[in-house]
CSV table of C-alpha atoms and ligand atoms in Angstrom, one decimal:
chain,number,residue,atom,x,y,z
A,1,UNK,CA,-23.2,1.8,-5.0
A,2,UNK,CA,-22.5,5.5,-4.5
A,3,UNK,CA,-24.0,7.5,-1.6
A,4,UNK,CA,-24.8,11.1,-1.4
A,5,UNK,CA,-26.6,12.7,1.5
A,6,UNK,CA,-27.4,9.2,2.9
A,7,UNK,CA,-29.1,8.2,-0.3
A,8,UNK,CA,-27.8,5.2,-2.2
A,9,UNK,CA,-27.6,5.0,-6.0
A,10,UNK,CA,-26.9,1.8,-7.9
A,11,UNK,CA,-23.7,1.7,-9.9
A,12,UNK,CA,-23.4,-0.6,-13.0
A,13,UNK,CA,-20.1,-2.1,-11.9
A,14,UNK,CA,-19.4,-5.4,-10.2
A,15,UNK,CA,-17.1,-3.9,-7.6
A,16,UNK,CA,-15.0,-1.0,-6.6
A,17,UNK,CA,-11.9,-2.0,-8.6
A,18,UNK,CA,-14.0,-2.5,-11.8
A,19,UNK,CA,-15.4,1.0,-11.3
A,20,UNK,CA,-11.9,2.5,-11.1
A,21,UNK,CA,-10.7,0.5,-14.1
A,22,UNK,CA,-13.7,1.8,-16.1
A,23,UNK,CA,-12.9,5.4,-15.1
A,24,UNK,CA,-9.3,4.9,-16.1
A,25,UNK,CA,-10.3,3.5,-19.5
A,26,UNK,CA,-12.6,6.6,-20.1
A,27,UNK,CA,-9.8,8.9,-19.0
A,28,UNK,CA,-12.1,10.1,-16.3
A,29,UNK,CA,-11.7,10.4,-12.5
A,30,UNK,CA,-13.6,7.8,-10.5
A,31,UNK,CA,-15.4,10.7,-8.8
A,32,UNK,CA,-16.7,12.2,-12.1
A,33,UNK,CA,-17.7,8.7,-13.3
A,34,UNK,CA,-19.8,7.8,-10.2
A,35,UNK,CA,-21.3,11.2,-9.9
A,36,UNK,CA,-23.0,10.7,-13.3
A,37,UNK,CA,-25.0,7.9,-11.7
A,38,UNK,CA,-26.4,9.8,-8.8
A,39,UNK,CA,-28.2,12.3,-11.0
A,40,UNK,CA,-31.9,11.8,-11.7
A,41,UNK,CA,-32.0,8.2,-10.6
A,42,UNK,CA,-34.1,6.2,-8.2
A,43,UNK,CA,-32.4,5.6,-4.9
A,44,UNK,CA,-32.6,3.8,-1.6
A,45,UNK,CA,-32.0,5.0,2.0
A,46,UNK,CA,-28.6,4.0,3.4
A,47,UNK,CA,-30.1,3.1,6.8
A,48,UNK,CA,-32.3,0.4,5.1
A,49,UNK,CA,-29.4,-1.5,3.6
A,50,UNK,CA,-27.4,-4.4,4.9
A,51,UNK,CA,-23.8,-3.4,4.2
A,52,UNK,CA,-21.0,-5.7,3.2
A,53,UNK,CA,-17.3,-4.8,3.0
A,54,UNK,CA,-16.9,-1.9,0.5
A,55,UNK,CA,-14.5,-4.0,-1.4
A,56,UNK,CA,-13.0,-7.5,-1.2
A,57,UNK,CA,-9.4,-6.4,-0.5
A,58,UNK,CA,-7.2,-9.2,-1.6
A,59,UNK,CA,-4.7,-8.3,1.1
A,60,UNK,CA,-4.7,-5.9,4.0
A,61,UNK,CA,-1.3,-4.6,5.2
A,62,UNK,CA,-0.7,-2.4,8.2
A,63,UNK,CA,1.8,0.1,9.4
A,64,UNK,CA,2.7,0.2,13.1
A,65,UNK,CA,4.0,2.7,15.7
A,66,UNK,CA,3.2,5.6,13.4
A,67,UNK,CA,1.7,7.7,16.2
A,68,UNK,CA,3.3,8.6,19.6
A,69,UNK,CA,0.3,7.1,21.4
A,70,UNK,CA,1.0,3.7,19.8
A,71,UNK,CA,4.7,3.9,20.7
A,72,UNK,CA,3.8,4.5,24.3
A,73,UNK,CA,1.3,1.7,24.4
A,74,UNK,CA,3.8,-0.8,22.9
A,75,UNK,CA,6.5,0.3,25.4
A,76,UNK,CA,4.1,-0.4,28.2
A,77,UNK,CA,3.1,-3.8,27.1
A,78,UNK,CA,6.7,-4.9,26.3
A,79,UNK,CA,8.0,-3.7,29.7
A,80,UNK,CA,5.0,-4.0,32.0
A,81,UNK,CA,5.3,-0.3,32.6
A,82,UNK,CA,8.9,-0.5,33.8
A,83,UNK,CA,10.4,1.3,30.9
A,84,UNK,CA,14.0,2.3,31.6
A,85,UNK,CA,15.8,1.9,28.3
A,86,UNK,CA,15.2,2.7,24.6
A,87,UNK,CA,13.1,-0.1,23.0
A,88,UNK,CA,12.8,-1.2,19.5
A,89,UNK,CA,9.4,0.6,19.4
A,90,UNK,CA,11.3,3.9,20.2
A,91,UNK,CA,13.7,3.0,17.4
A,92,UNK,CA,11.1,2.2,14.8
A,93,UNK,CA,9.2,5.3,15.6
A,94,UNK,CA,12.3,7.4,14.7
A,95,UNK,CA,13.8,5.2,12.0
A,96,UNK,CA,13.6,5.9,8.3
A,97,UNK,CA,12.0,2.6,7.6
A,98,UNK,CA,8.5,2.2,9.1
A,99,UNK,CA,7.0,-1.0,10.5
A,100,UNK,CA,4.8,-2.6,7.9
A,101,UNK,CA,3.2,-6.0,8.5
A,102,UNK,CA,0.8,-8.3,6.8
A,103,UNK,CA,-2.6,-8.1,8.5
A,104,UNK,CA,-5.3,-9.9,6.6
A,105,UNK,CA,-6.8,-11.5,3.5
A,106,UNK,CA,-10.3,-11.1,2.0
A,107,UNK,CA,-11.5,-14.2,3.8
A,108,UNK,CA,-10.4,-13.0,7.2
A,109,UNK,CA,-11.7,-9.5,6.8
A,110,UNK,CA,-15.2,-8.6,7.9
A,111,UNK,CA,-17.4,-5.6,7.1
A,112,UNK,CA,-19.9,-3.5,8.9
A,113,UNK,CA,-22.0,-5.2,11.6
A,114,UNK,CA,-20.2,-8.5,11.2
A,115,UNK,CA,-18.6,-9.8,14.5
A,116,UNK,CA,-14.9,-9.5,15.1
A,117,UNK,CA,-13.6,-12.3,17.1
A,118,UNK,CA,-11.5,-12.5,20.3
A,119,UNK,CA,-8.6,-15.0,20.4
A,120,UNK,CA,-9.1,-17.7,23.0
A,121,UNK,CA,-5.4,-17.5,24.1
A,122,UNK,CA,-5.2,-13.8,24.9
A,123,UNK,CA,-6.4,-11.9,28.0
A,124,UNK,CA,-5.6,-8.4,26.7
A,125,UNK,CA,-7.3,-7.5,23.5
A,126,UNK,CA,-8.1,-4.1,22.0
A,127,UNK,CA,-9.5,-2.7,18.7
A,128,UNK,CA,-7.1,-0.5,16.8
A,129,UNK,CA,-9.0,2.2,14.8
A,130,UNK,CA,-7.1,3.2,11.8
A,131,UNK,CA,-7.3,5.1,8.5
A,132,UNK,CA,-7.1,2.6,5.6
A,133,UNK,CA,-5.7,3.6,2.2
A,134,UNK,CA,-7.3,1.8,-0.7
A,135,UNK,CA,-4.5,1.2,-3.3
A,136,UNK,CA,-4.3,0.1,-6.9
A,137,UNK,CA,-1.6,-2.3,-7.9
A,138,UNK,CA,0.8,0.5,-8.7
A,139,UNK,CA,0.4,1.9,-5.2
A,140,UNK,CA,-1.7,4.9,-6.2
A,141,UNK,CA,-4.2,5.9,-3.4
A,142,UNK,CA,-7.7,5.5,-4.8
A,143,UNK,CA,-9.6,6.3,-1.6
A,144,UNK,CA,-9.8,6.0,2.1
A,145,UNK,CA,-11.8,3.8,4.4
A,146,UNK,CA,-11.9,3.0,8.2
A,147,UNK,CA,-10.3,-0.2,9.6
A,148,UNK,CA,-9.9,-2.1,12.8
A,149,UNK,CA,-6.6,-3.8,13.4
A,150,UNK,CA,-7.7,-6.1,16.3
A,151,UNK,CA,-4.7,-6.7,18.5
A,152,UNK,CA,-3.6,-8.9,21.4
A,153,UNK,CA,-1.4,-6.8,23.6
A,154,UNK,CA,-0.2,-9.6,25.9
A,155,UNK,CA,0.9,-11.8,23.0
A,156,UNK,CA,2.8,-9.0,21.3
A,157,UNK,CA,4.2,-7.8,24.7
A,158,UNK,CA,5.5,-11.3,25.5
A,159,UNK,CA,7.7,-11.4,22.5
A,160,UNK,CA,7.7,-9.2,19.3
A,161,UNK,CA,8.3,-12.4,17.3
A,162,UNK,CA,4.7,-13.3,18.1
A,163,UNK,CA,3.4,-10.3,16.1
A,164,UNK,CA,1.7,-12.4,13.4
A,165,UNK,CA,-0.3,-14.3,16.2
A,166,UNK,CA,-1.0,-11.0,18.0
A,167,UNK,CA,-2.5,-9.6,14.8
A,168,UNK,CA,-3.8,-12.3,12.5
A,169,UNK,CA,-6.7,-14.7,13.2
A,170,UNK,CA,-10.2,-15.3,11.9
A,171,UNK,CA,-12.3,-12.1,11.8
A,172,UNK,CA,-9.4,-10.1,13.3
A,173,UNK,CA,-9.8,-7.2,10.8
A,174,UNK,CA,-12.8,-5.2,9.7
A,175,UNK,CA,-13.1,-2.4,7.1
A,176,UNK,CA,-15.8,0.0,6.0
A,177,UNK,CA,-18.5,1.1,6.0
A,178,UNK,CA,-17.6,3.0,2.8
A,179,UNK,CA,-14.7,4.3,0.7
A,180,UNK,CA,-14.4,8.0,0.2
A,181,UNK,CA,-12.6,8.6,-3.2
A,182,UNK,CA,-9.3,10.4,-3.1
A,183,UNK,CA,-10.6,13.2,-5.3
A,184,UNK,CA,-13.3,14.0,-2.8
A,185,UNK,CA,-10.8,14.6,0.1
A,186,UNK,CA,-9.1,17.9,0.3
A,187,UNK,CA,-6.6,16.9,3.0
A,188,UNK,CA,-6.5,13.4,4.4
A,189,UNK,CA,-4.5,14.6,7.5
A,190,UNK,CA,-7.7,16.4,8.5
A,191,UNK,CA,-9.5,13.1,9.1
A,192,UNK,CA,-10.6,12.6,12.7
A,193,UNK,CA,-10.7,9.0,14.0
A,194,UNK,CA,-13.1,8.2,16.9
A,195,UNK,CA,-13.3,4.9,18.7
A,196,UNK,CA,-16.2,4.0,21.0
A,197,UNK,CA,-16.6,0.7,22.9
A,198,UNK,CA,-19.9,-0.2,24.3
A,199,UNK,CA,-20.4,-2.8,27.1
A,200,UNK,CA,-24.1,-3.7,27.8
A,201,UNK,CA,-24.8,-0.8,25.4
A,202,UNK,CA,-23.2,1.6,27.8
A,203,UNK,CA,-20.2,3.6,26.6
A,204,UNK,CA,-17.1,1.9,28.2
A,205,UNK,CA,-14.4,3.8,26.3
A,206,UNK,CA,-14.3,6.7,23.9
A,207,UNK,CA,-11.1,8.2,22.3
A,208,UNK,CA,-10.4,10.4,19.4
A,209,UNK,CA,-7.4,11.7,17.4
A,210,UNK,CA,-6.6,13.3,14.1
A,211,UNK,CA,-4.5,11.9,11.3
A,212,UNK,CA,-2.3,15.0,11.4
A,213,UNK,CA,-0.7,13.4,14.5
A,214,UNK,CA,0.8,10.7,12.2
A,215,UNK,CA,4.6,10.8,12.4
A,216,UNK,CA,5.0,9.9,8.7
A,217,UNK,CA,3.5,10.9,5.4
A,218,UNK,CA,0.9,8.5,3.9
A,219,UNK,CA,3.0,8.2,0.7
A,220,UNK,CA,6.0,7.2,2.7
A,221,UNK,CA,4.1,4.2,4.1
A,222,UNK,CA,2.9,3.3,0.6
A,223,UNK,CA,6.5,3.6,-0.7
A,224,UNK,CA,7.8,1.0,1.8
A,225,UNK,CA,4.8,-1.3,1.3
A,226,UNK,CA,5.4,-1.4,-2.5
A,227,UNK,CA,9.2,-1.4,-2.5
A,228,UNK,CA,10.2,-4.5,-4.5
A,229,UNK,CA,6.8,-5.9,-3.5
A,230,UNK,CA,3.8,-6.9,-5.7
A,231,UNK,CA,0.5,-5.6,-4.5
A,232,UNK,CA,-2.9,-6.0,-6.1
A,233,UNK,CA,-5.7,-3.7,-7.1
A,234,UNK,CA,-7.8,-3.0,-4.0
A,235,UNK,CA,-5.1,-3.7,-1.5
A,236,UNK,CA,-5.7,-1.9,1.8
A,237,UNK,CA,-2.9,-0.3,3.9
A,238,UNK,CA,-4.0,0.5,7.5
A,239,UNK,CA,-1.9,3.4,8.7
A,240,UNK,CA,-1.5,2.7,12.4
A,241,UNK,CA,-3.5,3.4,15.5
A,242,UNK,CA,-3.7,6.8,17.2
A,243,UNK,CA,-6.3,5.8,19.8
A,244,UNK,CA,-5.6,3.2,22.5
A,245,UNK,CA,-7.9,2.3,25.4
A,246,UNK,CA,-6.4,2.5,29.0
A,247,UNK,CA,-3.9,-0.2,29.8
A,248,UNK,CA,-6.3,-1.9,32.2
A,249,UNK,CA,-8.9,-2.3,29.4
A,250,UNK,CA,-9.5,-5.5,27.5
A,251,UNK,CA,-12.4,-6.3,25.1
A,252,UNK,CA,-15.0,-8.8,26.3
A,253,UNK,CA,-17.5,-10.9,24.4
A,254,UNK,CA,-20.7,-9.0,23.5
A,255,UNK,CA,-18.9,-5.6,23.5
A,256,UNK,CA,-19.6,-3.5,20.5
A,257,UNK,CA,-17.0,-1.4,18.7
A,258,UNK,CA,-17.7,1.7,16.7
A,259,UNK,CA,-14.9,3.3,14.6
A,260,UNK,CA,-16.0,6.6,13.1
A,261,UNK,CA,-14.2,8.7,10.5
A,262,UNK,CA,-16.5,11.6,9.6
A,263,UNK,CA,-16.8,11.6,5.8
A,264,UNK,CA,-16.4,7.8,5.7
A,265,UNK,CA,-19.0,6.7,8.3
A,266,UNK,CA,-19.2,4.5,11.4
A,267,UNK,CA,-17.8,1.0,11.2
A,268,UNK,CA,-19.8,-1.0,13.8
A,269,UNK,CA,-18.8,-4.5,14.9
A,270,UNK,CA,-20.0,-6.6,17.7
A,271,UNK,CA,-17.4,-8.7,19.5
A,272,UNK,CA,-17.6,-12.5,19.8
A,273,UNK,CA,-15.3,-15.1,21.4
A,274,UNK,CA,-13.8,-17.1,18.5
A,275,UNK,CA,-14.5,-20.4,20.1
A,276,UNK,CA,-18.2,-19.5,20.4
A,277,UNK,CA,-18.5,-18.3,16.9
A,278,UNK,CA,-19.0,-21.5,14.8
B,301,DO4,O1,4.2,-2.9,16.7
B,301,DO4,C1,3.2,-3.5,16.5
B,301,DO4,C2,2.0,-3.1,15.8
B,301,DO4,C3,1.6,-1.6,16.0
B,301,DO4,C4,0.3,-1.3,15.4
B,301,DO4,O2,-0.4,-2.1,14.9
B,301,DO4,C5,-0.1,0.1,15.4
B,301,DO4,O3,0.7,1.0,15.8
B,301,DO4,O4,-1.2,0.4,14.9
B,302,MG,MG1,-2.4,-1.2,14.3
């Protein structure tokens, strides 16, 4: 579906990628194609709908240590705050090659209002609010979405070789609530990212940042993801976190996370303990 002013118009395509493919076959931009369907048609109100992931991303990849805030947080968790030497996080922040890692598959990725899970073997877990790039198989940016790269700071801090376990488990990634098409965005570096965490429905943490604090260019991250790699239509690349809760903060079961990117919407996810979730 396409939304305009919080109204929702049906699109005659089975999914996001089919819509883009149809636009390409008509030599049309996706924006022009979908706009035809929002004119003079019946509509629904966005608030009345139960949303799913805006696309079934076959793979979600993520970039790391792309903001100074993230570098500082990693240095803290790797050294328990006793930083006295240059770390590999400092090095990767400045290196030509960025950190890119495999984050999720469609089956592990949840959408708006679905629970994200906490790992049972971690005592220090946070959401990572990130701008997500929606890519086609050639690495072209089709649009932007919001994503949560759920992370275990203690597991990663213990040993960087544990990164896949600190990042990948059931329901450890969420995306949505919508995709804003590339043609509808004047400057993606102007996106603001806001993260709120509620505990007992009271605000426990709020932080915000802007994508213009990103150390790298978005195309640079896509370049390294696609270099000698095969990606698939609808792949998402999360571009790194710029908002980190205080070091003493850890998520708890029944918290609720909101990641807002104005223009994309609010990605809302309750938090559940993974061993209570079946
Ligand atoms: O270095 C580990 C991961 C960093 C990350 O996920 C981020 O900066 O967002
Ligand atoms: Mg991250």
